[in-house]
PDB file of C-alpha atoms in Angstrom:
ATOM      1  CA  MET A   8     -20.200   1.709 -21.002  1.00 93.00           C
ATOM      2  CA  PHE A   9     -19.108  -0.184 -23.878  1.00 97.00           C
ATOM      3  CA  GLU A  10     -17.972  -3.952 -24.205  1.00 98.00           C
ATOM      4  CA  ILE A  11     -15.502  -5.882 -26.396  1.00 98.00           C
ATOM      5  CA  LYS A  12     -15.848  -9.474 -26.975  1.00 97.00           C
ATOM      6  CA  SER A  13     -14.014 -12.211 -28.167  1.00 98.00           C
ATOM      7  CA  ASP A  14     -15.670 -16.030 -28.243  1.00 97.00           C
ATOM      8  CA  ARG A  15     -15.117 -16.438 -24.524  1.00 98.00           C
ATOM      9  CA  LEU A  16     -14.261 -12.891 -22.899  1.00 98.00           C
ATOM     10  CA  ARG A  17     -16.816 -10.082 -22.227  1.00 98.00           C
ATOM     11  CA  VAL A  18     -14.987  -6.960 -21.497  1.00 98.00           C
ATOM     12  CA  GLU A  19     -16.653  -3.915 -20.013  1.00 98.00           C
ATOM     13  CA  ILE A  20     -14.991  -0.436 -20.312  1.00 98.00           C
ATOM     14  CA  ALA A  21     -15.629   2.832 -18.845  1.00 98.00           C
ATOM     15  CA  HIS A  22     -15.489   5.580 -21.087  1.00 98.00           C
ATOM     16  CA  PRO A  23     -13.175   8.591 -20.121  1.00 97.00           C
ATOM     17  CA  ASN A  24     -14.949  10.747 -17.587  1.00 94.00           C
ATOM     18  CA  GLU A  25     -17.964   8.843 -16.952  1.00 96.00           C
ATOM     19  CA  VAL A  26     -18.823   7.011 -13.512  1.00 95.00           C
ATOM     20  CA  PRO A  27     -16.424   5.315 -12.302  1.00 96.00           C
ATOM     21  CA  ASN A  28     -14.000   6.194 -14.642  1.00 97.00           C
ATOM     22  CA  ILE A  29     -13.905   9.736 -12.889  1.00 97.00           C
ATOM     23  CA  THR A  30     -10.976   9.610 -10.448  1.00 97.00           C
ATOM     24  CA  THR A  31      -8.419  12.339 -10.243  1.00 97.00           C
ATOM     25  CA  ARG A  32      -5.926   9.264  -9.494  1.00 97.00           C
ATOM     26  CA  PHE A  33      -6.309   6.345 -12.476  1.00 98.00           C
ATOM     27  CA  ASP A  34      -5.637   6.794 -16.028  1.00 98.00           C
ATOM     28  CA  ARG A  35      -9.078   7.320 -17.619  1.00 98.00           C
ATOM     29  CA  ALA A  36      -8.106   5.237 -20.772  1.00 98.00           C
ATOM     30  CA  GLY A  37      -8.842   1.859 -21.002  1.00 97.00           C
ATOM     31  CA  PHE A  38     -10.406   2.011 -17.425  1.00 98.00           C
ATOM     32  CA  ILE A  39     -11.958  -1.850 -17.375  1.00 98.00           C
ATOM     33  CA  THR A  40     -15.052  -2.282 -14.944  1.00 98.00           C
ATOM     34  CA  GLU A  41     -15.156  -6.224 -15.648  1.00 98.00           C
ATOM     35  CA  ILE A  42     -14.242  -9.049 -17.051  1.00 98.00           C
ATOM     36  CA  VAL A  43     -16.746 -12.362 -17.593  1.00 98.00           C
ATOM     37  CA  LEU A  44     -15.002 -15.584 -19.000  1.00 98.00           C
ATOM     38  CA  ASP A  45     -17.351 -18.250 -20.555  1.00 97.00           C
ATOM     39  CA  GLY A  46     -20.789 -16.489 -19.091  1.00 96.00           C
ATOM     40  CA  VAL A  47     -19.622 -17.630 -15.808  1.00 96.00           C
ATOM     41  CA  HIS A  48     -16.747 -16.725 -13.963  1.00 97.00           C
ATOM     42  CA  ARG A  49     -15.944 -12.743 -13.248  1.00 97.00           C
ATOM     43  CA  PHE A  50     -12.989 -11.241 -12.272  1.00 98.00           C
ATOM     44  CA  CYS A  51     -13.298  -7.534 -11.540  1.00 97.00           C
ATOM     45  CA  ALA A  52     -13.710  -6.140  -7.760  1.00 96.00           C
ATOM     46  CA  THR A  53     -14.171  -2.255  -6.364  1.00 95.00           C
ATOM     47  CA  GLU A  54     -11.548  -0.747  -4.137  1.00 93.00           C
ATOM     48  CA  PRO A  55     -12.871  -1.147  -0.392  1.00 88.00           C
ATOM     49  CA  ASN A  56     -13.818   1.480   1.926  1.00 85.00           C
ATOM     50  CA  ASN A  57     -11.630  -0.208   4.993  1.00 85.00           C
ATOM     51  CA  LEU A  58      -8.979   1.701   4.343  1.00 82.00           C
ATOM     52  CA  SER A  59      -6.244   4.058   6.041  1.00 78.00           C
ATOM     53  CA  HIS A  60      -7.329   6.347   3.240  1.00 84.00           C
ATOM     54  CA  PRO A  61     -10.542   7.182   1.483  1.00 86.00           C
ATOM     55  CA  SER A  62     -10.962   5.020  -1.239  1.00 90.00           C
ATOM     56  CA  SER A  63     -10.102   6.879  -4.218  1.00 91.00           C
ATOM     57  CA  GLY A  64     -12.013   4.869  -6.443  1.00 91.00           C
ATOM     58  CA  GLY A  65     -10.988   1.794  -8.227  1.00 94.00           C
ATOM     59  CA  ARG A  66     -11.864  -1.083  -9.673  1.00 97.00           C
ATOM     60  CA  GLY A  67     -10.903  -3.877 -12.260  1.00 97.00           C
ATOM     61  CA  LEU A  68      -7.651  -3.128 -14.357  1.00 98.00           C
ATOM     62  CA  CYS A  69      -6.877   0.756 -13.950  1.00 97.00           C
ATOM     63  CA  SER A  70      -3.753   1.698 -14.467  1.00 97.00           C
ATOM     64  CA  GLU A  71      -1.510   4.873 -12.838  1.00 98.00           C
ATOM     65  CA  TYR A  72       0.778   7.217 -13.718  1.00 98.00           C
ATOM     66  CA  VAL A  73       3.082   8.011 -10.605  1.00 97.00           C
ATOM     67  CA  PHE A  74       4.863  11.369 -11.121  1.00 97.00           C
ATOM     68  CA  ASP A  75       4.261  13.908  -8.804  1.00 97.00           C
ATOM     69  CA  VAL A  76       5.185  17.190  -9.791  1.00 97.00           C
ATOM     70  CA  SER A  77       3.096  19.120  -7.307  1.00 97.00           C
ATOM     71  CA  ALA A  78       5.779  21.134  -5.602  1.00 96.00           C
ATOM     72  CA  GLU A  79       6.515  23.017  -8.443  1.00 97.00           C
ATOM     73  CA  ALA A  80       2.909  25.033  -8.521  1.00 97.00           C
ATOM     74  CA  LYS A  81       2.092  27.307  -6.538  1.00 96.00           C
ATOM     75  CA  ILE A  82      -1.618  27.034  -4.902  1.00 97.00           C
ATOM     76  CA  GLY A  83      -4.183  28.046  -7.272  1.00 96.00           C
ATOM     77  CA  GLU A  84      -1.952  26.894  -9.702  1.00 97.00           C
ATOM     78  CA  PRO A  85      -2.420  23.866 -12.486  1.00 98.00           C
ATOM     79  CA  PHE A  86      -0.069  20.478 -12.378  1.00 98.00           C
ATOM     80  CA  PRO A  87      -0.246  17.190 -14.484  1.00 98.00           C
ATOM     81  CA  LYS A  88      -1.509  14.122 -13.562  1.00 98.00           C
ATOM     82  CA  PHE A  89      -0.840  11.804 -16.261  1.00 98.00           C
ATOM     83  CA  GLY A  90      -3.841   9.603 -17.780  1.00 97.00           C
ATOM     84  CA  VAL A  91      -6.321  11.895 -15.772  1.00 98.00           C
ATOM     85  CA  GLY A  92      -5.446  15.902 -16.511  1.00 98.00           C
ATOM     86  CA  LEU A  93      -4.373  19.227 -14.948  1.00 98.00           C
ATOM     87  CA  LEU A  94      -4.800  19.326 -11.570  1.00 98.00           C
ATOM     88  CA  ASN A  95      -5.699  22.486  -9.139  1.00 97.00           C
ATOM     89  CA  LYS A  96      -3.152  22.485  -6.622  1.00 97.00           C
ATOM     90  CA  PHE A  97      -5.310  23.710  -3.181  1.00 96.00           C
ATOM     91  CA  GLU A  98      -3.019  23.336  -0.350  1.00 95.00           C
ATOM     92  CA  ASP A  99       0.526  23.521   0.432  1.00 94.00           C
ATOM     93  CA  ALA A 100       1.100  19.505   0.325  1.00 94.00           C
ATOM     94  CA  PRO A 101       2.013  16.609  -2.146  1.00 95.00           C
ATOM     95  CA  TYR A 102      -0.385  14.985  -4.333  1.00 97.00           C
ATOM     96  CA  LYS A 103      -2.696  12.757  -2.347  1.00 96.00           C
ATOM     97  CA  PHE A 104      -4.109  10.149  -5.027  1.00 95.00           C
ATOM     98  CA  TRP A 105      -7.350   9.564  -2.674  1.00 94.00           C
ATOM     99  CA  GLU A 106      -7.973  13.608  -2.785  1.00 94.00           C
ATOM    100  CA  ARG A 107     -10.501  14.984  -5.319  1.00 94.00           C
ATOM    101  CA  TYR A 108      -9.114  17.243  -6.892  1.00 97.00           C
ATOM    102  CA  ASP A 109     -10.699  19.438  -9.541  1.00 96.00           C
ATOM    103  CA  ALA A 110      -9.245  18.932 -13.143  1.00 96.00           C
ATOM    104  CA  GLU A 111      -9.610  19.785 -16.542  1.00 97.00           C
ATOM    105  CA  PRO A 112      -9.512  16.293 -17.909  1.00 97.00           C
ATOM    106  CA  TYR A 113      -7.108  15.430 -21.382  1.00 98.00           C
ATOM    107  CA  ASN A 114      -8.977  15.175 -24.012  1.00 98.00           C
ATOM    108  CA  ILE A 115      -9.095  11.202 -25.239  1.00 98.00           C
ATOM    109  CA  ARG A 116     -10.231  10.007 -28.148  1.00 98.00           C
ATOM    110  CA  VAL A 117     -11.735   6.466 -28.364  1.00 98.00           C
ATOM    111  CA  GLU A 118     -12.269   3.941 -31.243  1.00 97.00           C
ATOM    112  CA  ASP A 119     -13.627   0.753 -30.650  1.00 93.00           C
ATOM    113  CA  SER A 120     -14.667  -2.431 -32.344  1.00 94.00           C
ATOM    114  CA  LYS A 121     -16.370  -5.590 -31.592  1.00 95.00           C
ATOM    115  CA  ASP A 122     -13.204  -6.998 -30.321  1.00 97.00           C
ATOM    116  CA  GLY A 123     -10.810  -4.021 -29.469  1.00 98.00           C
ATOM    117  CA  ALA A 124     -10.542  -0.457 -28.375  1.00 98.00           C
ATOM    118  CA  ARG A 125      -7.957   2.484 -29.307  1.00 98.00           C
ATOM    119  CA  PHE A 126      -7.557   5.008 -26.544  1.00 98.00           C
ATOM    120  CA  ILE A 127      -5.613   8.278 -27.747  1.00 98.00           C
ATOM    121  CA  THR A 128      -4.635  10.480 -25.284  1.00 98.00           C
ATOM    122  CA  GLU A 129      -3.678  14.499 -26.475  1.00 98.00           C
ATOM    123  CA  PRO A 130      -0.672  15.967 -24.662  1.00 97.00           C
ATOM    124  CA  ARG A 131      -1.135  19.171 -22.910  1.00 97.00           C
ATOM    125  CA  PHE A 132       1.327  21.308 -21.925  1.00 97.00           C
ATOM    126  CA  CYS A 133       1.910  22.254 -18.543  1.00 97.00           C
ATOM    127  CA  MET A 134       4.986  23.327 -16.413  1.00 96.00           C
ATOM    128  CA  GLY A 135       7.365  21.979 -19.350  1.00 97.00           C
ATOM    129  CA  TYR A 136       5.931  18.402 -19.339  1.00 98.00           C
ATOM    130  CA  ALA A 137       3.710  17.131 -21.671  1.00 98.00           C
ATOM    131  CA  ILE A 138       3.019  13.142 -23.015  1.00 98.00           C
ATOM    132  CA  SER A 139       1.101  11.954 -25.286  1.00 98.00           C
ATOM    133  CA  GLN A 140      -0.388   8.020 -25.182  1.00 98.00           C
ATOM    134  CA  LYS A 141      -1.501   5.481 -27.052  1.00 98.00           C
ATOM    135  CA  LYS A 142      -3.326   2.894 -25.578  1.00 98.00           C
ATOM    136  CA  ASP A 143      -4.975  -0.200 -27.250  1.00 98.00           C
ATOM    137  CA  VAL A 144      -7.103  -2.729 -25.776  1.00 98.00           C
ATOM    138  CA  TRP A 145      -8.119  -5.888 -27.187  1.00 98.00           C
ATOM    139  CA  VAL A 146      -9.444  -9.648 -26.471  1.00 98.00           C
ATOM    140  CA  LYS A 147      -8.609 -12.785 -28.401  1.00 97.00           C
ATOM    141  CA  ASP A 148     -10.371 -16.683 -27.011  1.00 97.00           C
ATOM    142  CA  ASN A 149      -9.395 -16.187 -24.148  1.00 98.00           C
ATOM    143  CA  ARG A 150      -6.885 -13.170 -23.299  1.00 98.00           C
ATOM    144  CA  LEU A 151      -7.174  -9.569 -23.018  1.00 98.00           C
ATOM    145  CA  ILE A 152      -4.070  -7.273 -23.952  1.00 98.00           C
ATOM    146  CA  MET A 153      -3.090  -4.152 -23.553  1.00 98.00           C
ATOM    147  CA  GLN A 154      -0.512  -2.425 -25.521  1.00 98.00           C
ATOM    148  CA  ILE A 155       0.761   1.371 -24.630  1.00 98.00           C
ATOM    149  CA  THR A 156       2.412   3.754 -26.053  1.00 98.00           C
ATOM    150  CA  VAL A 157       3.730   6.766 -24.429  1.00 98.00           C
ATOM    151  CA  LYS A 158       5.874   9.920 -25.972  1.00 98.00           C
ATOM    152  CA  ASN A 159       7.230  12.617 -24.132  1.00 98.00           C
ATOM    153  CA  GLU A 160       5.768  15.775 -25.617  1.00 98.00           C
ATOM    154  CA  GLY A 161       7.075  18.231 -23.381  1.00 98.00           C
ATOM    155  CA  GLU A 162      10.424  20.474 -22.963  1.00 97.00           C
ATOM    156  CA  LYS A 163      11.843  18.268 -19.924  1.00 98.00           C
ATOM    157  CA  PRO A 164      12.944  14.719 -19.277  1.00 98.00           C
ATOM    158  CA  VAL A 165      10.133  12.329 -17.550  1.00 98.00           C
ATOM    159  CA  SER A 166      10.615  10.111 -14.880  1.00 97.00           C
ATOM    160  CA  ILE A 167       7.378   8.196 -14.507  1.00 97.00           C
ATOM    161  CA  ARG A 168       6.352   5.018 -13.007  1.00 97.00           C
ATOM    162  CA  GLU A 169       3.445   2.969 -14.673  1.00 98.00           C
ATOM    163  CA  TYR A 170       1.071   0.329 -12.781  1.00 97.00           C
ATOM    164  CA  CYS A 171      -2.172  -1.264 -13.787  1.00 96.00           C
ATOM    165  CA  HIS A 172      -3.778  -1.988 -10.156  1.00 91.00           C
ATOM    166  CA  ASN A 173      -5.404  -5.399 -11.056  1.00 91.00           C
ATOM    167  CA  PHE A 174      -8.119  -5.240  -8.358  1.00 96.00           C
ATOM    168  CA  LEU A 175      -8.884  -8.674  -8.939  1.00 97.00           C
ATOM    169  CA  THR A 176     -11.142 -11.246  -7.684  1.00 97.00           C
ATOM    170  CA  ILE A 177     -12.439 -14.894  -8.868  1.00 97.00           C
ATOM    171  CA  ASN A 178     -16.024 -14.702  -8.236  1.00 96.00           C
ATOM    172  CA  SER A 179     -15.935 -12.403  -5.504  1.00 96.00           C
ATOM    173  CA  MET A 180     -14.824 -15.516  -2.998  1.00 96.00           C
ATOM    174  CA  ALA A 181     -13.298 -14.459  -0.237  1.00 95.00           C
ATOM    175  CA  LEU A 182      -9.393 -14.526   0.255  1.00 95.00           C
ATOM    176  CA  GLY A 183      -8.094 -17.831   2.133  1.00 95.00           C
ATOM    177  CA  PRO A 184      -6.344 -21.024   1.564  1.00 95.00           C
ATOM    178  CA  ASP A 185      -8.071 -21.619  -1.549  1.00 95.00           C
ATOM    179  CA  TYR A 186      -6.119 -18.961  -3.254  1.00 96.00           C
ATOM    180  CA  LYS A 187      -2.705 -19.455  -4.621  1.00 97.00           C
ATOM    181  CA  ILE A 188      -0.396 -16.399  -6.097  1.00 97.00           C
ATOM    182  CA  ARG A 189       2.373 -17.515  -8.392  1.00 97.00           C
ATOM    183  CA  MET A 190       5.203 -15.826  -9.307  1.00 96.00           C
ATOM    184  CA  ASP A 191       8.557 -17.994 -10.199  1.00 94.00           C
ATOM    185  CA  SER A 192      10.710 -14.752 -10.635  1.00 94.00           C
ATOM    186  CA  ILE A 193      10.939 -13.457  -7.104  1.00 95.00           C
ATOM    187  CA  LYS A 194      13.085 -14.765  -4.300  1.00 94.00           C
ATOM    188  CA  ASP A 195      11.618 -18.031  -2.334  1.00 95.00           C
ATOM    189  CA  MET A 196       9.288 -16.514   0.308  1.00 95.00           C
ATOM    190  CA  GLY A 197       9.568 -18.914   2.653  1.00 96.00           C
ATOM    191  CA  LYS A 198       6.007 -20.596   4.485  1.00 96.00           C
ATOM    192  CA  ASP A 199       5.830 -18.305   7.591  1.00 95.00           C
ATOM    193  CA  VAL A 200       2.943 -15.593   7.407  1.00 96.00           C
ATOM    194  CA  LEU A 201       4.604 -11.928   5.936  1.00 96.00           C
ATOM    195  CA  ASN A 202       1.854  -9.421   6.850  1.00 95.00           C
ATOM    196  CA  GLY A 203      -1.687  -9.787   8.206  1.00 94.00           C
ATOM    197  CA  GLN A 204      -3.171 -13.011   6.655  1.00 94.00           C
ATOM    198  CA  ILE A 205      -0.651 -13.022   3.665  1.00 96.00           C
ATOM    199  CA  LYS A 206       1.416 -16.361   4.254  1.00 96.00           C
ATOM    200  CA  GLY A 207       4.436 -17.171   1.847  1.00 96.00           C
ATOM    201  CA  ASP A 208       4.272 -19.817  -0.209  1.00 96.00           C
ATOM    202  CA  GLY A 209       7.134 -20.164  -2.067  1.00 96.00           C
ATOM    203  CA  HIS A 210       7.834 -18.414  -5.088  1.00 96.00           C
ATOM    204  CA  GLY A 211       4.507 -17.167  -4.421  1.00 96.00           C
ATOM    205  CA  PHE A 212       1.892 -16.449  -1.934  1.00 97.00           C
ATOM    206  CA  THR A 213      -1.366 -17.865  -0.357  1.00 97.00           C
ATOM    207  CA  PHE A 214      -3.584 -16.646   2.828  1.00 96.00           C
ATOM    208  CA  ALA A 215      -3.259 -17.927   6.385  1.00 95.00           C
ATOM    209  CA  GLN A 216      -7.369 -17.516   6.764  1.00 95.00           C
ATOM    210  CA  TYR A 217     -10.060 -15.071   5.826  1.00 94.00           C
ATOM    211  CA  SER A 218      -9.490 -11.567   6.403  1.00 90.00           C
ATOM    212  CA  PRO A 219     -11.201  -8.226   5.780  1.00 93.00           C
ATOM    213  CA  SER A 220      -8.246  -6.291   7.167  1.00 92.00           C
ATOM    214  CA  PRO A 221      -5.732  -4.300   3.883  1.00 93.00           C
ATOM    215  CA  ALA A 222      -2.146  -6.211   4.142  1.00 95.00           C
ATOM    216  CA  SER A 223       0.398  -5.889   1.089  1.00 95.00           C
ATOM    217  CA  VAL A 224       3.790  -7.005   0.452  1.00 96.00           C
ATOM    218  CA  LYS A 225       6.590  -5.717  -1.164  1.00 95.00           C
ATOM    219  CA  VAL A 226       9.025  -7.350  -3.557  1.00 94.00           C
ATOM    220  CA  PRO A 227      12.390  -4.576  -4.717  1.00 93.00           C
ATOM    221  CA  LEU A 228      13.792  -5.240  -7.964  1.00 92.00           C
ATOM    222  CA  GLU A 229      16.852  -6.496  -6.760  1.00 91.00           C
ATOM    223  CA  GLU A 230      14.558  -9.603  -5.509  1.00 93.00           C
ATOM    224  CA  ILE A 231      13.420 -10.493  -8.905  1.00 93.00           C
ATOM    225  CA  GLN A 232      14.779 -12.321 -11.328  1.00 89.00           C
ATOM    226  CA  ILE A 233      13.697 -11.578 -14.892  1.00 84.00           C
ATOM    227  CA  GLY A 234      15.641 -13.119 -18.238  1.00 77.00           C
ATOM    228  CA  ASN A 235      15.568 -11.435 -22.005  1.00 71.00           C
ATOM    229  CA  PRO A 236      13.175 -10.579 -23.073  1.00 71.00           C
ATOM    230  CA  LYS A 237      11.421  -8.759 -19.997  1.00 87.00           C
ATOM    231  CA  ILE A 238       8.723 -10.625 -18.918  1.00 94.00           C
ATOM    232  CA  PHE A 239       7.107 -10.488 -15.459  1.00 95.00           C
ATOM    233  CA  GLU A 240       5.029 -13.759 -15.221  1.00 96.00           C
ATOM    234  CA  TRP A 241       2.330 -14.397 -12.312  1.00 97.00           C
ATOM    235  CA  SER A 242      -0.478 -16.285 -12.057  1.00 97.00           C
ATOM    236  CA  MET A 243      -3.437 -16.366  -9.605  1.00 97.00           C
ATOM    237  CA  ILE A 244      -5.544 -19.615  -9.140  1.00 96.00           C
ATOM    238  CA  ASN A 245      -8.652 -20.025  -6.458  1.00 94.00           C
ATOM    239  CA  GLU A 246      -8.889 -24.026  -6.322  1.00 88.00           C
ATOM    240  CA  ALA A 247     -12.285 -24.135  -5.066  1.00 92.00           C
ATOM    241  CA  SER A 248     -13.879 -21.952  -8.510  1.00 93.00           C
ATOM    242  CA  GLY A 249     -12.224 -23.940 -10.626  1.00 92.00           C
ATOM    243  CA  ALA A 250     -10.962 -20.668 -12.639  1.00 96.00           C
ATOM    244  CA  ARG A 251      -7.328 -18.735 -12.474  1.00 97.00           C
ATOM    245  CA  ILE A 252      -5.712 -15.976 -13.946  1.00 98.00           C
ATOM    246  CA  ASP A 253      -2.276 -15.870 -15.352  1.00 98.00           C
ATOM    247  CA  VAL A 254      -0.750 -12.209 -16.523  1.00 97.00           C
ATOM    248  CA  LYS A 255       2.286 -11.358 -19.126  1.00 97.00           C
ATOM    249  CA  ASP A 256       3.895  -7.935 -18.201  1.00 97.00           C
ATOM    250  CA  GLU A 257       6.180  -7.088 -20.844  1.00 96.00           C
ATOM    251  CA  ILE A 258       7.842  -4.315 -19.074  1.00 96.00           C
ATOM    252  CA  ASP A 259      11.128  -2.640 -17.674  1.00 95.00           C
ATOM    253  CA  ILE A 260      10.326  -4.000 -13.977  1.00 95.00           C
ATOM    254  CA  CYS A 261      11.400  -1.587 -10.945  1.00 94.00           C
ATOM    255  CA  GLY A 262       9.703  -3.598  -7.991  1.00 94.00           C
ATOM    256  CA  MET A 263       6.409  -5.231  -7.213  1.00 96.00           C
ATOM    257  CA  THR A 264       3.918  -4.450  -4.541  1.00 96.00           C
ATOM    258  CA  MET A 265       0.857  -7.500  -3.747  1.00 96.00           C
ATOM    259  CA  TRP A 266      -1.860  -5.854  -1.964  1.00 94.00           C
ATOM    260  CA  CYS A 267      -4.954  -7.574  -0.830  1.00 95.00           C
ATOM    261  CA  ALA A 268      -8.006  -7.384   0.814  1.00 94.00           C
ATOM    262  CA  ASP A 269     -11.690  -9.080   1.813  1.00 95.00           C
ATOM    263  CA  HIS A 270     -11.613 -10.767  -1.721  1.00 96.00           C
ATOM    264  CA  ILE A 271      -9.441  -8.680  -3.913  1.00 95.00           C
ATOM    265  CA  VAL A 272      -5.881  -9.319  -4.759  1.00 96.00           C
ATOM    266  CA  SER A 273      -4.129  -6.609  -6.595  1.00 96.00           C
ATOM    267  CA  VAL A 274      -0.374  -7.379  -7.666  1.00 97.00           C
ATOM    268  CA  GLU A 275       1.521  -4.040  -8.915  1.00 96.00           C
ATOM    269  CA  ALA A 276       3.971  -4.320 -11.376  1.00 96.00           C
ATOM    270  CA  PHE A 277       5.925  -1.093 -11.609  1.00 96.00           C
ATOM    271  CA  HIS A 278       7.093  -0.180 -15.329  1.00 97.00           C
ATOM    272  CA  LYS A 279       9.714   2.211 -15.430  1.00 97.00           C
ATOM    273  CA  LEU A 280       9.793   5.144 -18.099  1.00 96.00           C
ATOM    274  CA  GLU A 281      12.771   7.612 -18.168  1.00 97.00           C
ATOM    275  CA  LEU A 282      11.881   9.964 -21.640  1.00 98.00           C
ATOM    276  CA  ALA A 283      13.983  12.742 -22.898  1.00 98.00           C
ATOM    277  CA  PRO A 284      12.081  15.062 -24.926  1.00 98.00           C
ATOM    278  CA  GLY A 285      11.083  13.688 -27.969  1.00 98.00           C
ATOM    279  CA  GLN A 286      11.780   9.769 -26.861  1.00 98.00           C
ATOM    280  CA  SER A 287       8.649   7.376 -26.573  1.00 98.00           C
ATOM    281  CA  ASN A 288       8.247   3.783 -24.904  1.00 98.00           C
ATOM    282  CA  THR A 289       6.333   0.945 -25.525  1.00 98.00           C
ATOM    283  CA  TRP A 290       5.102  -2.119 -23.364  1.00 98.00           C
ATOM    284  CA  GLN A 291       2.453  -4.431 -23.178  1.00 98.00           C
ATOM    285  CA  ARG A 292       0.097  -6.273 -20.523  1.00 98.00           C
ATOM    286  CA  THR A 293      -2.023  -9.643 -21.392  1.00 98.00           C
ATOM    287  CA  TRP A 294      -3.825 -11.462 -18.910  1.00 98.00           C
ATOM    288  CA  ILE A 295      -5.449 -14.986 -19.570  1.00 98.00           C
ATOM    289  CA  PHE A 296      -8.258 -16.277 -18.280  1.00 98.00           C
ATOM    290  CA  ASP A 297      -9.500 -20.185 -17.931  1.00 97.00           C
ATOM    291  CA  ASN A 298     -10.493 -22.830 -16.201  1.00 96.00           C
ATOM    292  CA  ILE A 299      -8.143 -24.936 -14.054  1.00 90.00           C
TER     293      ILE A 299
END
C-alpha cells in the first residue's frame, strides 16, 4: 500500500497483487482503497456481502473491463480478463465476476511520486487478444484525476466497456434522504420510489429511507443527453455530513447504472471502446471532494 497526497487529499492505493487488490474482476492498476479530505472526511467503502452473489472484493475506486471471450476457450485453457491477467477456464460456462479463478496476472509497472502514480500494464497475447494500458493517477488540491490510455496490441478487434465501480460513501453515513445524487444530463426521474428505497429526485436520485439491501437503477444511453465535448457529470451530497463529491467523466458514455446498499452509492458510467488492431483510446475521470 502506498499514498499520494496534496494539500487537502490523502489517497491510499493498493499495489497490484496486494490485498485487497487480488480479485479476478477489477483492474489491478490504480486500485484506490481510501480517500481522505482535510484529514476529516472519508469516502471509500467495501463491497458488502449481502448480495445475490458472493462479494467480488471491490473497494473504493476500482475499474473493470467488460470483455468476456471465455466462450472461445476450452476447459483448462486460459482466456484474457483485461486489467487482471489470463484466467483458467474451469467450467463450461461464461465468466462469472464473483468467482475466484486461477490467474496469471499481467505484469504491471508502478512509478509513484508524492502526488501521483503511473501504472503500465504490459500486453500478454492470448487467443489473438492483447491490450496495453497506461493509467496515470494524481491529486491536485481537492481533485483526484485518473487518465487512461489503452492500445489494442492483438490481432483481433476488441469491443470493450470500461467503468469505475465507485464504491463511495460520505463518512460511512447510512443511506437516507440526506443523500442527494444529481445528474443533470439524465431524464427527469420524477419523485416516486423506483427500486428498493431509491427515489427519483428530478434529474437525480435520493432515498426514501435507510435500507441495507442492494438496489439499482439503470439509465440507458437514449435517456442521457451529453453535449460536446462528451462529459458525464454527477454529484453526491450528504447534507448531514457537510461534504460532497463532484465527478466529471470524459468518456464515450454508453449507459449508466446507480447501485447502492446500506451506506454505499456506486455510480457506474460505462465507457465504450471499439479498437481495431493498433488503435488506441484515451479517457479521463475526475473526482472533486469538498465541504458543502
